[in-house]
Short mmCIF file of C-alpha atoms in Angstrom, two decimals:
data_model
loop_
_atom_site.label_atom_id
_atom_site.label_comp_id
_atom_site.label_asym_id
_atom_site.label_seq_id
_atom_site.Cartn_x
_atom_site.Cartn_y
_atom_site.Cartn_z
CA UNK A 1 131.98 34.05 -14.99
CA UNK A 2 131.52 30.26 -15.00
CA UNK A 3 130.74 30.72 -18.75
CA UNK A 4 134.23 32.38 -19.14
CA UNK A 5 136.13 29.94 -16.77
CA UNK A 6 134.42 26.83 -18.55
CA UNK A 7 135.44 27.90 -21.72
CA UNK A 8 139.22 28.92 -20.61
CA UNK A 9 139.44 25.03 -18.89
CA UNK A 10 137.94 23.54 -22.25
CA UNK A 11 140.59 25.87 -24.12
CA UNK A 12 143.40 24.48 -21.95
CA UNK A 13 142.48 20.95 -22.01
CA UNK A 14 142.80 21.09 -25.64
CA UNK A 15 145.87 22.58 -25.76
CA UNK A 16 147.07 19.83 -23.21
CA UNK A 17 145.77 17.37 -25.38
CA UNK A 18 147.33 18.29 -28.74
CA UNK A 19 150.66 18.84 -26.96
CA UNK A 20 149.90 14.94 -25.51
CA UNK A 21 148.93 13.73 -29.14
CA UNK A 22 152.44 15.69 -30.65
CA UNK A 23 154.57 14.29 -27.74
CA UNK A 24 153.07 10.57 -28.71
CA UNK A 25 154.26 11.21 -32.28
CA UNK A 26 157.53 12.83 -31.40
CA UNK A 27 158.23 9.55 -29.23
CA UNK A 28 156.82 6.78 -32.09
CA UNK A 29 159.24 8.48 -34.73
CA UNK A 30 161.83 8.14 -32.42
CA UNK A 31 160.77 4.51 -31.45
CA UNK A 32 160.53 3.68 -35.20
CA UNK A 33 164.32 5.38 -36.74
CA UNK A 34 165.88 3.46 -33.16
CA UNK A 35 164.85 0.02 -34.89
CA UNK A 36 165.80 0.76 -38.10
CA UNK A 37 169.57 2.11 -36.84
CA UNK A 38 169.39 -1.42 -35.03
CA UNK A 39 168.08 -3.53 -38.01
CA UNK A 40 171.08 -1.62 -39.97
CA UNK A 41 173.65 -1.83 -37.46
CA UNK A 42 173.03 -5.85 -37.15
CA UNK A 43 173.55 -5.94 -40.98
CA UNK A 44 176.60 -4.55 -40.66
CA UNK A 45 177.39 -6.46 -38.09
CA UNK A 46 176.19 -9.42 -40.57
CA UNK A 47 178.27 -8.28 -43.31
CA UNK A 48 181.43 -8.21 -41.57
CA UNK A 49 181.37 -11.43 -39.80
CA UNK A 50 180.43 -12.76 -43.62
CA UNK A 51 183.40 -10.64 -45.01
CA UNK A 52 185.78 -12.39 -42.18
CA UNK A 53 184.72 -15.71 -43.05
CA UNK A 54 185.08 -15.08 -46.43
CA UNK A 55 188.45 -13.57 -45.78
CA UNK A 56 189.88 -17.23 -43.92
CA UNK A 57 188.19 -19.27 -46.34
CA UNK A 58 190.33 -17.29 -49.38
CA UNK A 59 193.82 -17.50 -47.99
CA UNK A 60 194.49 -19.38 -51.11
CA UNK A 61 193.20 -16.48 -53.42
CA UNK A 62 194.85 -14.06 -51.35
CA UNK A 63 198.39 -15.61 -51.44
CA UNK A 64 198.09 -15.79 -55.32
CA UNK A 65 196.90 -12.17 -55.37
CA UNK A 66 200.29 -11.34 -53.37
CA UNK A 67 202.13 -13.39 -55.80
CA UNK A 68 200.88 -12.07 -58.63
CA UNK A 69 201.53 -8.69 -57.72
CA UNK A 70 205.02 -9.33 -57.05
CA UNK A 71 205.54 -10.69 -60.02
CA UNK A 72 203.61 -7.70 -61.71
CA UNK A 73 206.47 -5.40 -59.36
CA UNK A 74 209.09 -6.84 -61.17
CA UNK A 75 207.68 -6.26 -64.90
CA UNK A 76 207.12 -2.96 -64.09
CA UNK A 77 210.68 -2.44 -63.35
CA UNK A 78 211.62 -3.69 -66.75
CA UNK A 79 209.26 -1.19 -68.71
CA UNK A 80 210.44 1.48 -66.27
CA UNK A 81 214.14 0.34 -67.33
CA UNK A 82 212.98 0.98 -71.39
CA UNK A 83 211.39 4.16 -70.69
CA UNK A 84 214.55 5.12 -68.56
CA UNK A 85 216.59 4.08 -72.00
CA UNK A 86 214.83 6.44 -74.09
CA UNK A 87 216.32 10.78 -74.45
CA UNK A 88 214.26 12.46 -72.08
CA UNK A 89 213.39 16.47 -72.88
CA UNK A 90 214.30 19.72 -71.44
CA UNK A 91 211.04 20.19 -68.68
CA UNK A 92 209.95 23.60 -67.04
CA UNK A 93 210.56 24.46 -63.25
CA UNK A 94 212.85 23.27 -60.77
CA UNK A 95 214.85 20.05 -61.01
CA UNK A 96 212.76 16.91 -59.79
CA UNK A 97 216.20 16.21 -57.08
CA UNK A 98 215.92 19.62 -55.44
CA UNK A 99 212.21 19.48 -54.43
CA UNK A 100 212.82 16.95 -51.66
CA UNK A 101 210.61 17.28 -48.76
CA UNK A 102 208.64 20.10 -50.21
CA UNK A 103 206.49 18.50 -53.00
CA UNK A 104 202.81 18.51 -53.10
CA UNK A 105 200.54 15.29 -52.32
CA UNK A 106 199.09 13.78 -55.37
CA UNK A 107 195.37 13.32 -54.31
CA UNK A 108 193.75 14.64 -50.93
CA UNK A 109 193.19 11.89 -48.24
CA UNK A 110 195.26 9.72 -45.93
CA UNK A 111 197.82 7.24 -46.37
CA UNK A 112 196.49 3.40 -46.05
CA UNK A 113 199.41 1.53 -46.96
CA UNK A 114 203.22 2.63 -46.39
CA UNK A 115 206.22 2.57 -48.06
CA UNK A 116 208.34 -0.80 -47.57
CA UNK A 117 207.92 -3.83 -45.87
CA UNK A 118 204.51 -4.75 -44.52
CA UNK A 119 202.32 -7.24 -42.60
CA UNK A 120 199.23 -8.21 -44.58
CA UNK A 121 196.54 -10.40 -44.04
CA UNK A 122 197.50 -14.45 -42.82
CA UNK A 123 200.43 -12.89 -41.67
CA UNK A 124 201.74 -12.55 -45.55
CA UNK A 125 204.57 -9.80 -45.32
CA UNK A 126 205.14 -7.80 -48.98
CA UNK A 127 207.44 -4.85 -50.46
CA UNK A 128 205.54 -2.22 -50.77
CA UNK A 129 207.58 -0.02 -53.59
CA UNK A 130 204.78 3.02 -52.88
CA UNK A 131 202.11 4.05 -50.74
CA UNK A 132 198.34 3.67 -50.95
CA UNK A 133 196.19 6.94 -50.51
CA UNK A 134 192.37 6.91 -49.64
CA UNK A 135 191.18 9.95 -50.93
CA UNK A 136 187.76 11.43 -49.82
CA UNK A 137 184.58 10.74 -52.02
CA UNK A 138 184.33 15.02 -52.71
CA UNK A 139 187.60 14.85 -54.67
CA UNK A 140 189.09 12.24 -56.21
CA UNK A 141 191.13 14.33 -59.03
CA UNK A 142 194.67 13.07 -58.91
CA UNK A 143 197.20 15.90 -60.13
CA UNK A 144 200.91 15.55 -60.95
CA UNK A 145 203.15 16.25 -58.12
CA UNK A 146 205.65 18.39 -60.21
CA UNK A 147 206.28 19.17 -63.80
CA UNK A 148 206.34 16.15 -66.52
CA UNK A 149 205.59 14.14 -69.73
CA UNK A 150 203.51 11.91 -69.45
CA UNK A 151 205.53 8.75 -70.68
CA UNK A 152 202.96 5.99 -69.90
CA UNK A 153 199.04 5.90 -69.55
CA UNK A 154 197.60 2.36 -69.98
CA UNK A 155 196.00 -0.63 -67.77
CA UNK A 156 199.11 -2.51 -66.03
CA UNK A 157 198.02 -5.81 -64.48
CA UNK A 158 198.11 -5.53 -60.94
CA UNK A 159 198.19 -1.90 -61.12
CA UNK A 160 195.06 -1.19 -63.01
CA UNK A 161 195.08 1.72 -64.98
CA UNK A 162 198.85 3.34 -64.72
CA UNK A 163 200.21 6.27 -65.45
CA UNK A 164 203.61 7.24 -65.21
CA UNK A 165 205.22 10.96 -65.48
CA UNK A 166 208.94 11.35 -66.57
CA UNK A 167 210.09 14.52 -64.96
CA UNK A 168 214.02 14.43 -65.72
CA UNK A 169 216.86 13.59 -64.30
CA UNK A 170 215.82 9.69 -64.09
CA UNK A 171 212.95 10.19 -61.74
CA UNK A 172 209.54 9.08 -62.78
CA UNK A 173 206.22 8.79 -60.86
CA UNK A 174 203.83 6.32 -60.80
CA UNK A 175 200.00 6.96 -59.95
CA UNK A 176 197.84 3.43 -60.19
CA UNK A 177 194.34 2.01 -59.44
CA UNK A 178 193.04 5.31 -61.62
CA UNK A 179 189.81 5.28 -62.64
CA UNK A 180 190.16 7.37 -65.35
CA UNK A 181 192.84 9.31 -67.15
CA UNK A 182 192.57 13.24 -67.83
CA UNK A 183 195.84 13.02 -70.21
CA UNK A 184 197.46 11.10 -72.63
CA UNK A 185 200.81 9.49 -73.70
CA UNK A 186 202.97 12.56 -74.27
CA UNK A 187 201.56 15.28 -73.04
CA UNK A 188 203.41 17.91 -71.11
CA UNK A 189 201.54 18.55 -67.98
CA UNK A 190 202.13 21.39 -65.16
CA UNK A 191 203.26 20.96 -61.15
CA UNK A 192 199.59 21.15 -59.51
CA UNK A 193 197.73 19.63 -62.97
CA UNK A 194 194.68 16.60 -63.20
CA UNK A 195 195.86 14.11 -64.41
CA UNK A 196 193.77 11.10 -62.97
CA UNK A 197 190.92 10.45 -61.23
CA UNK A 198 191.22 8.20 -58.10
CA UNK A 199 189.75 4.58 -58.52
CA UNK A 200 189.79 1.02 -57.60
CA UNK A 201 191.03 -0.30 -60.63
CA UNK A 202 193.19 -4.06 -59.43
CA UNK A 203 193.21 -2.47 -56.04
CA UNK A 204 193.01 -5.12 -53.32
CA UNK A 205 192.23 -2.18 -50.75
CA UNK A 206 189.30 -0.46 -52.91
CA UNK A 207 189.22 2.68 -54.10
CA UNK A 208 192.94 4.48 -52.99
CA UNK A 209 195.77 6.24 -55.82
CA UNK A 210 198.83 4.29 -55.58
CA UNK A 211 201.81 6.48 -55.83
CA UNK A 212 205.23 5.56 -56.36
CA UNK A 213 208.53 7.71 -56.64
CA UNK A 214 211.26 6.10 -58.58
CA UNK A 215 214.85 7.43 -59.37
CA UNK A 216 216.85 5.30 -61.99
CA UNK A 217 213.76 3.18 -61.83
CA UNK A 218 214.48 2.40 -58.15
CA UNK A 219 211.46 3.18 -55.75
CA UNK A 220 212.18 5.73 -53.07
CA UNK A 221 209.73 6.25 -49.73
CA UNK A 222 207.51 9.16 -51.11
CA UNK A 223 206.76 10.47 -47.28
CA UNK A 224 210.45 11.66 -47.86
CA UNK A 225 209.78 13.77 -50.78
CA UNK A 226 206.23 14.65 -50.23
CA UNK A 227 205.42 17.76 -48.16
CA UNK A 228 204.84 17.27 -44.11
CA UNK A 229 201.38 17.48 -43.73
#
């Protein structure tokens, strides 16, 4: 009997002890990922004081940026004007004017930047003729919100690579910042179809689709057209 009970008590303390010896491990893993989530989270922390400073030390760049683009807004206007000038074609589906309110979004993702007047950085205020969607990294396929040609696919400065759909009835939409283009000048594409993919092309908000709705190459708040989400 002491025989048996020795060798049950010798059993047991090893157990004890390799439980002891996995517990010590379980705890130094632990020990070790809680530093490096701290060494990462004071990078970050790094990083965005450096990305602040660099921010109020480029006010300069940033007002030029602002300027440029404004300038860019009103070139745009003129090519929209020529395309506008040119006979437009018999397209598929329902008119472009009777969608209102019930047209698809462009890309998945949220809206960043709205429609009209806005507060920037250094308390810069600029016309926003569109919106600026962040799509999610899964799916950044950009697809035309409703039957078109395409009249325009090219790198627009400001814009980055634009493309432009002529749907009828002098309303055109604009999709810029793409990375790359799935069509080309001319084609007819369907309601629902690629047509981009998302990118950060002369964004100054990284990678987003800006979208713009113009009729008779005036820009109209999209959120009124797109469908309520």
């Amino acid at each position: 009997r002491l025989t048996t009970d020795f060798i049950a008590r010798r059993d047991e303390l090893g157990r004890a002890d390799r439980e002891l010896r996995k517990k010590e491990i379980e705890i130094a893993t632990l020990t070790k990922d809680a530093t490096a989530k701290r060494t990462e989270l004071d990078a970050e922390e790094r990083n965005d004081k450096a990305q602040i400073a660099g921010i109020k030390s480029n006010r300069k760049s940033y007002e030029q940026a602002i300027s440029e683009l404004n300038l860019r807004a009103q070139e745009l206007e003129s090519l929209l004007r020529e395309l506008q000038a040119k006979p437009g074609e018999a397209l598929p589906g329902l008119p472009f004017a009777e969608t209102k309110g019930r047209l698809a979004w462009p890309v998945n993702g949220r809206v960043i930047q709205n429609f009209g007047l806005q507060r920037g950085s250094f308390n810069t205020k600029t016309q926003n003729n569109g919106i600026e969607i962040a799509p999610p990294a899964a799916d950044m396929t950009v697809r035309a919100i409703h039957a078109g040609k395409v009249v325009y696919a090219d790198f627009f400065p400001s814009y980055g690579n634009l493309l432009i759909l002529e749907h009828g009835g002098s309303y055109h939409t604009l999709y810029g910042h793409c990375a790359e283009f799935l069509v080309k000048t001319g084609d007819i594409v369907s309601a629902g179809a690629p047509v981009a993919l998302a990118g950060d092309t002369a964004s100054l908000v990284g990678v987003s689709l800006y979208f713009e709705i113009r009729y008779q190459t005036k820009p109209v708040d999209p959120l009124l057209w797109l469908r309520r989400r």
